[in-house]
Amino acid sequence: MNNDIPAHVPGGQGEVMAHAVDACVHCGFCLPACPTYALLGDEMDSPRGRIILMKEVLEGGLPLMDAAPHLDRCLGCMGCVTACPSGVPYGELITAFRGWSEPRRTRTPFDRAKRYAILKALPAPKLFSVAARVGQYAKPLAPLLPNALRSPLDLLPEHVPAMQPSPAITPAKGPQRGRVAFLVGCAQQALAPNFNAATLRVLARNGIEVVVPDGQGCCGAAALHTGARDEALTLVRANLNAFDPDDFDAILSNAAGCGAGLKEYPMVLHGEPDEARARAFAAKVMDISEYLNGLLQDGALEPMVPASRPLKVAYHDACHLAHAQGVKAAPRALLRAIPGVTVLEVPEGDLCCGSAGTYNLEQPELATQLGQRKAKHILSTTPDLIASGNIGCHTQIQSHVRRQHSGVPVMHTVEVLDLAYRGEL
Amino acid sequence: MSPEKQALTSTSSAHTPVSEGRSSNALAAALTRALGARKVLSNLSERLNYRYDAIQFGVTPLCVLLPESTADVVAVMRAARAAGVPVVGRGAASGLSGGAAPMVEAVVISFTRMTRLEIRPERREALAQPGVITLKVSEDARPHGLVYPPDPASFRTSTIGGNLGENAGGPMCFKYGVTGDYVKALEFVDADGDVHQLTRDAYDLAGLLIGSEGTLGLITDATLRLSTPAKYTRTLMAHFPEVGQAAEAVSSAIAAGAVPSKLEFMDQACTNAIEDYLHLGLPREAGAVLLVDTDGDDLHTVEEERALVEQACLAAGGQVRRAATDAEAAALWQARRSVSPALGRIRPQRMNEDIVVPRSALPEVVREIRALGDASGLTLVQFGHIGDGNLHPNILFNPRTESAEAVHTLAHEIALVAIRHGGVLSGEHGIGTMKRDFMRDAVDPVTLGALRDVKRALDPTGALNPGKILPDDVAGGLHAHP
């Protein structure tokens, strides 16, 4: 599609957006991949419709606030990126657009306060943990609250676990075969500390030394995807300083959203002095499942103890793993490597569970509809266990599976591997 | 100025005070009162998104309706008629000829919420409203041991209503036919807002509605024929030093009695684009590649047919590779399905031709088109459902650096090649606005007059999808090209 996106859009971001708009040929192949199109059935809430809206706003043909409701409803799940035959980098467009538009738009005081709270709490695990504890005690009040406040409470577990800081260095067990850096994540430390503990155990068991570099922080994805570009840049630069890619075989994340965020650094810094550093950094970033699957494919993954009974595992593709990072085969291969495990495919598996980024907090009604739909599809496979690779999906799916009165456990892929290594599966 | 931009600026608020000024127009207000706000879109941000299909940019609609029943469609049609505003129907708007893009200020009816689908296995039929996604028909029929064969490339996205409007086909159409071959009955709403129930008896008015691109009436329900899937399928790939040899192989295989279920062709530019993109190990040096499926319920016949095709390919100077396993067959077909994405990476825009020529003329036609492409200086690739003579010559271009006029001229020359060899302008994508100009070359004035009479009989005021198919007396302005 042609565009006249003007040069006043700052730095490399205007170029990034113009390139994405140019690549779209409007074929509509993205429509069935879009969760909001599936729910609402109109063009404005489809990827190609949003591309038009962004183009029109950037060109000055449409007021930003007219387009905003539809752009705000985009989950950023990137299902459309996987489906797009022309390779439109939609993620780069919407992310850059949100950064460009946020300072130009109006928000209600309530909206502003909510966003401020989210952006402050998410990257600060301790603060988030405190907030989660407060929320945990507020849960009984949930039915009395408006939906915007109720839905985050619904997602909280019954008991918020204690924080478990990760050690600076976890030595390899047995002969050392590799050395990796690990991004510990933010909300995840507060809500599911066992994800990290399991990750460290599984890596060590495979002869990998794990370093948690000092000075690392939030990956910045939440800030970036909600349009808080300045905050995001601060976080991105802090991580570029904390991780020296030359020191490690890989930089690992076990949260799909964070991993995708780290891989976006070159786009964020496009046209800026740190772009080359960001490229070197991003080239080393891998999801934990990609890294372990590398060992598996080389025949170097330590064998796991067979499951105590035949086990059906429904694997849920986290959007930021499957669509944003293109990692689909690796987690399945790892789960299948556990003797006795069958991996089940979930109907409508490519559609987001509704929890992408801060969507639960910003669009609670659509998020709830998508969560219900996802839980129904997963449970239709009658699994013994549900596995996924992202904290956001984890909380969402757990919450909706429970609401559908099912007790099927929901785990991170690496937790399942950890249990298998310990003979507890 | 680029063609899209031309279409855009000619309709932007700067030139005609449509977009914002009349966004809360009286018609939208009346329809909102009658049908409820949920079904009516009247803000500019909403309407902007209903001016295009997969290629064209048209005129921003006055308002957009999202009906949920035939009664809603009737209400819209009556209101539009009373207000003297034209009506354009729309499915998923994945069409490539501009069929669903409004060319004048109009009401757009988007059928995406009319999605009722009922499978009647005992009658081997499906009842589908126009908004049903094409793939869904086969998905819902499969548990009953049935399939819906028409398989346009866009079948994951496109709707039954759109398929009916364009009479869509796909790779299976050589053996199994196109959308129109699977229609048993239709319901449609005419320009006056009256509802009609049609079967294929007496005057085949249903046949007239199919492929009429919403210019004669709006289809609101369809009874579709389902069939049983073939038990066995065999796949082969053949490649040839020169593009005309592939066409010769097709002609002689079919003359020898083979009826492949799929018979697809890609020229060298296509295979190389796919190789650059996916690295599947396709023969880069070949002038053309053929992909062939034979299928049926008797394995012996299926393999015999494959052998016939194989002999024809070898005799025409090709080399043949059989798919030994289903996985290998799937890998070969992945190549064909990847044509669009692969081409999208070469140039941002493409003009997709959709000609059909007699099979005996294929070798000459593909050679002539190749020569035209080479002489034009533009990037031209050819692929298509060559089994039934359907070719998709695609002109790939960059609107920033290449001339829209040159693209249009080459497209016109290609259309003339098809006509000269006794072919037609459209196999499965419709005429729309893209090939409306070429209708004068393809259809004699007397016949064109008869078509106009038919249109006038069903749509006396010209309110249905104006500016499509029939070149009329309004000079310029209405059509956008390429």
PDB file of N, CA and C in Angstrom, chain B residues 3-12 16 56-59 101-105 433 436-437 440 466-468 472-481:
ATOM      1  N   PRO B   3      -1.754   4.988  -8.830  1.00  0.00           N
ATOM      2  CA  PRO B   3      -3.174   4.749  -9.086  1.00  0.00           C
ATOM      3  C   PRO B   3      -4.004   4.739  -7.804  1.00  0.00           C
ATOM      4  N   GLU B   4      -3.449   4.119  -6.734  1.00  0.00           N
ATOM      5  CA  GLU B   4      -4.200   4.074  -5.484  1.00  0.00           C
ATOM      6  C   GLU B   4      -4.442   5.471  -4.962  1.00  0.00           C
ATOM      7  N   LYS B   5      -3.346   6.236  -5.046  1.00  0.00           N
ATOM      8  CA  LYS B   5      -3.409   7.583  -4.510  1.00  0.00           C
ATOM      9  C   LYS B   5      -4.432   8.392  -5.294  1.00  0.00           C
ATOM     10  N   GLN B   6      -4.426   8.130  -6.609  1.00  0.00           N
ATOM     11  CA  GLN B   6      -5.375   8.815  -7.462  1.00  0.00           C
ATOM     12  C   GLN B   6      -6.797   8.534  -6.975  1.00  0.00           C
ATOM     13  N   ALA B   7      -7.051   7.228  -6.732  1.00  0.00           N
ATOM     14  CA  ALA B   7      -8.378   6.844  -6.284  1.00  0.00           C
ATOM     15  C   ALA B   7      -8.668   7.480  -4.929  1.00  0.00           C
ATOM     16  N   LEU B   8      -7.639   7.498  -4.097  1.00  0.00           N
ATOM     17  CA  LEU B   8      -7.828   8.033  -2.752  1.00  0.00           C
ATOM     18  C   LEU B   8      -8.101   9.525  -2.759  1.00  0.00           C
ATOM     19  N   THR B   9      -7.241  10.255  -3.464  1.00  0.00           N
ATOM     20  CA  THR B   9      -7.388  11.708  -3.408  1.00  0.00           C
ATOM     21  C   THR B   9      -8.663  12.151  -4.106  1.00  0.00           C
ATOM     22  N   SER B  10      -9.045  11.404  -5.131  1.00  0.00           N
ATOM     23  CA  SER B  10     -10.239  11.825  -5.848  1.00  0.00           C
ATOM     24  C   SER B  10     -11.467  11.704  -4.950  1.00  0.00           C
ATOM     25  N   THR B  11     -11.325  11.007  -3.843  1.00  0.00           N
ATOM     26  CA  THR B  11     -12.488  10.821  -2.982  1.00  0.00           C
ATOM     27  C   THR B  11     -12.275  11.436  -1.602  1.00  0.00           C
ATOM     28  N   SER B  12     -11.098  12.030  -1.386  1.00  0.00           N
ATOM     29  CA  SER B  12     -10.827  12.523  -0.043  1.00  0.00           C
ATOM     30  C   SER B  12     -11.626  13.786   0.217  1.00  0.00           C
ATOM     31  N   THR B  16     -14.230  16.162  -2.341  1.00  0.00           N
ATOM     32  CA  THR B  16     -15.678  16.032  -2.172  1.00  0.00           C
ATOM     33  C   THR B  16     -15.951  15.990  -0.678  1.00  0.00           C
ATOM     34  N   GLN B  56      -7.937  -2.949  -4.821  1.00  0.00           N
ATOM     35  CA  GLN B  56      -8.414  -1.607  -5.138  1.00  0.00           C
ATOM     36  C   GLN B  56      -8.629  -0.726  -3.928  1.00  0.00           C
ATOM     37  N   PHE B  57      -8.471   0.546  -4.133  1.00  0.00           N
ATOM     38  CA  PHE B  57      -8.932   1.531  -3.181  1.00  0.00           C
ATOM     39  C   PHE B  57     -10.092   2.257  -3.824  1.00  0.00           C
ATOM     40  N   GLY B  58     -11.220   2.300  -3.149  1.00  0.00           N
ATOM     41  CA  GLY B  58     -12.378   2.930  -3.752  1.00  0.00           C
ATOM     42  C   GLY B  58     -12.786   4.168  -2.982  1.00  0.00           C
ATOM     43  N   VAL B  59     -14.089   4.426  -3.004  1.00  0.00           N
ATOM     44  CA  VAL B  59     -14.652   5.620  -2.392  1.00  0.00           C
ATOM     45  C   VAL B  59     -15.152   5.270  -0.990  1.00  0.00           C
ATOM     46  N   ALA B 101     -15.053  -3.170  -3.799  1.00  0.00           N
ATOM     47  CA  ALA B 101     -14.660  -1.795  -3.457  1.00  0.00           C
ATOM     48  C   ALA B 101     -15.663  -0.812  -4.068  1.00  0.00           C
ATOM     49  N   PRO B 102     -16.299   0.063  -3.251  1.00  0.00           N
ATOM     50  CA  PRO B 102     -17.261   1.015  -3.815  1.00  0.00           C
ATOM     51  C   PRO B 102     -16.562   2.023  -4.725  1.00  0.00           C
ATOM     52  N   MET B 103     -17.153   2.255  -5.891  1.00  0.00           N
ATOM     53  CA  MET B 103     -16.560   3.212  -6.835  1.00  0.00           C
ATOM     54  C   MET B 103     -17.263   4.560  -6.768  1.00  0.00           C
ATOM     55  N   VAL B 104     -18.419   4.605  -6.076  1.00  0.00           N
ATOM     56  CA  VAL B 104     -19.135   5.866  -5.860  1.00  0.00           C
ATOM     57  C   VAL B 104     -19.581   5.872  -4.396  1.00  0.00           C
ATOM     58  N   GLU B 105     -20.069   7.003  -3.929  1.00  0.00           N
ATOM     59  CA  GLU B 105     -20.591   7.072  -2.564  1.00  0.00           C
ATOM     60  C   GLU B 105     -21.752   6.090  -2.437  1.00  0.00           C
ATOM     61  N   THR B 433     -13.545  -3.822 -11.370  1.00  0.00           N
ATOM     62  CA  THR B 433     -13.167  -2.582 -12.050  1.00  0.00           C
ATOM     63  C   THR B 433     -11.891  -2.803 -12.848  1.00  0.00           C
ATOM     64  N   ARG B 436     -12.791  -4.112 -16.397  1.00  0.00           N
ATOM     65  CA  ARG B 436     -13.996  -3.545 -16.983  1.00  0.00           C
ATOM     66  C   ARG B 436     -13.686  -2.897 -18.350  1.00  0.00           C
ATOM     67  N   ASP B 437     -12.566  -2.207 -18.416  1.00  0.00           N
ATOM     68  CA  ASP B 437     -12.163  -1.562 -19.667  1.00  0.00           C
ATOM     69  C   ASP B 437     -12.005  -2.551 -20.813  1.00  0.00           C
ATOM     70  N   ARG B 440     -14.899  -4.337 -23.632  1.00  0.00           N
ATOM     71  CA  ARG B 440     -15.231  -3.913 -25.001  1.00  0.00           C
ATOM     72  C   ARG B 440     -14.430  -4.719 -26.020  1.00  0.00           C
ATOM     73  N   PRO B 466     -22.462  -0.058  -8.597  1.00  0.00           N
ATOM     74  CA  PRO B 466     -22.183   0.657  -9.847  1.00  0.00           C
ATOM     75  C   PRO B 466     -20.688   0.715 -10.167  1.00  0.00           C
ATOM     76  N   GLY B 467     -20.403   0.771 -11.465  1.00  0.00           N
ATOM     77  CA  GLY B 467     -19.006   0.887 -11.891  1.00  0.00           C
ATOM     78  C   GLY B 467     -18.298  -0.441 -12.031  1.00  0.00           C
ATOM     79  N   LYS B 468     -19.062  -1.543 -12.022  1.00  0.00           N
ATOM     80  CA  LYS B 468     -18.425  -2.863 -12.116  1.00  0.00           C
ATOM     81  C   LYS B 468     -18.875  -3.604 -13.377  1.00  0.00           C
ATOM     82  N   ASP B 472     -19.816   1.372 -18.987  1.00  0.00           N
ATOM     83  CA  ASP B 472     -21.027   2.090 -19.362  1.00  0.00           C
ATOM     84  C   ASP B 472     -20.663   3.418 -20.012  1.00  0.00           C
ATOM     85  N   ASP B 473     -21.648   4.274 -20.115  1.00  0.00           N
ATOM     86  CA  ASP B 473     -21.427   5.496 -20.869  1.00  0.00           C
ATOM     87  C   ASP B 473     -20.784   6.610 -20.047  1.00  0.00           C
ATOM     88  N   VAL B 474     -20.672   6.378 -18.732  1.00  0.00           N
ATOM     89  CA  VAL B 474     -20.010   7.395 -17.909  1.00  0.00           C
ATOM     90  C   VAL B 474     -18.533   7.376 -18.251  1.00  0.00           C
ATOM     91  N   ALA B 475     -18.033   8.472 -18.793  1.00  0.00           N
ATOM     92  CA  ALA B 475     -16.638   8.483 -19.237  1.00  0.00           C
ATOM     93  C   ALA B 475     -15.705   8.752 -18.069  1.00  0.00           C
ATOM     94  N   GLY B 476     -14.725   7.856 -17.908  1.00  0.00           N
ATOM     95  CA  GLY B 476     -13.652   8.062 -16.928  1.00  0.00           C
ATOM     96  C   GLY B 476     -14.161   8.187 -15.498  1.00  0.00           C
ATOM     97  N   GLY B 477     -13.261   8.407 -14.596  1.00  0.00           N
ATOM     98  CA  GLY B 477     -13.630   8.762 -13.241  1.00  0.00           C
ATOM     99  C   GLY B 477     -14.058   7.607 -12.357  1.00  0.00           C
ATOM    100  N   LEU B 478     -14.876   6.728 -12.863  1.00  0.00           N
ATOM    101  CA  LEU B 478     -15.406   5.679 -12.008  1.00  0.00           C
ATOM    102  C   LEU B 478     -14.424   4.545 -11.775  1.00  0.00           C
ATOM    103  N   HIS B 479     -13.607   4.284 -12.754  1.00  0.00           N
ATOM    104  CA  HIS B 479     -12.736   3.129 -12.596  1.00  0.00           C
ATOM    105  C   HIS B 479     -11.334   3.566 -12.182  1.00  0.00           C
ATOM    106  N   ALA B 480     -10.724   2.715 -11.399  1.00  0.00           N
ATOM    107  CA  ALA B 480      -9.338   2.952 -11.009  1.00  0.00           C
ATOM    108  C   ALA B 480      -8.506   1.821 -11.590  1.00  0.00           C
ATOM    109  N   HIS B 481      -7.368   2.139 -12.098  1.00  0.00           N
ATOM    110  CA  HIS B 481      -6.524   1.074 -12.616  1.00  0.00           C
ATOM    111  C   HIS B 481      -5.076   1.418 -12.360  1.00  0.00           C
TER     112      HIS B 481
END
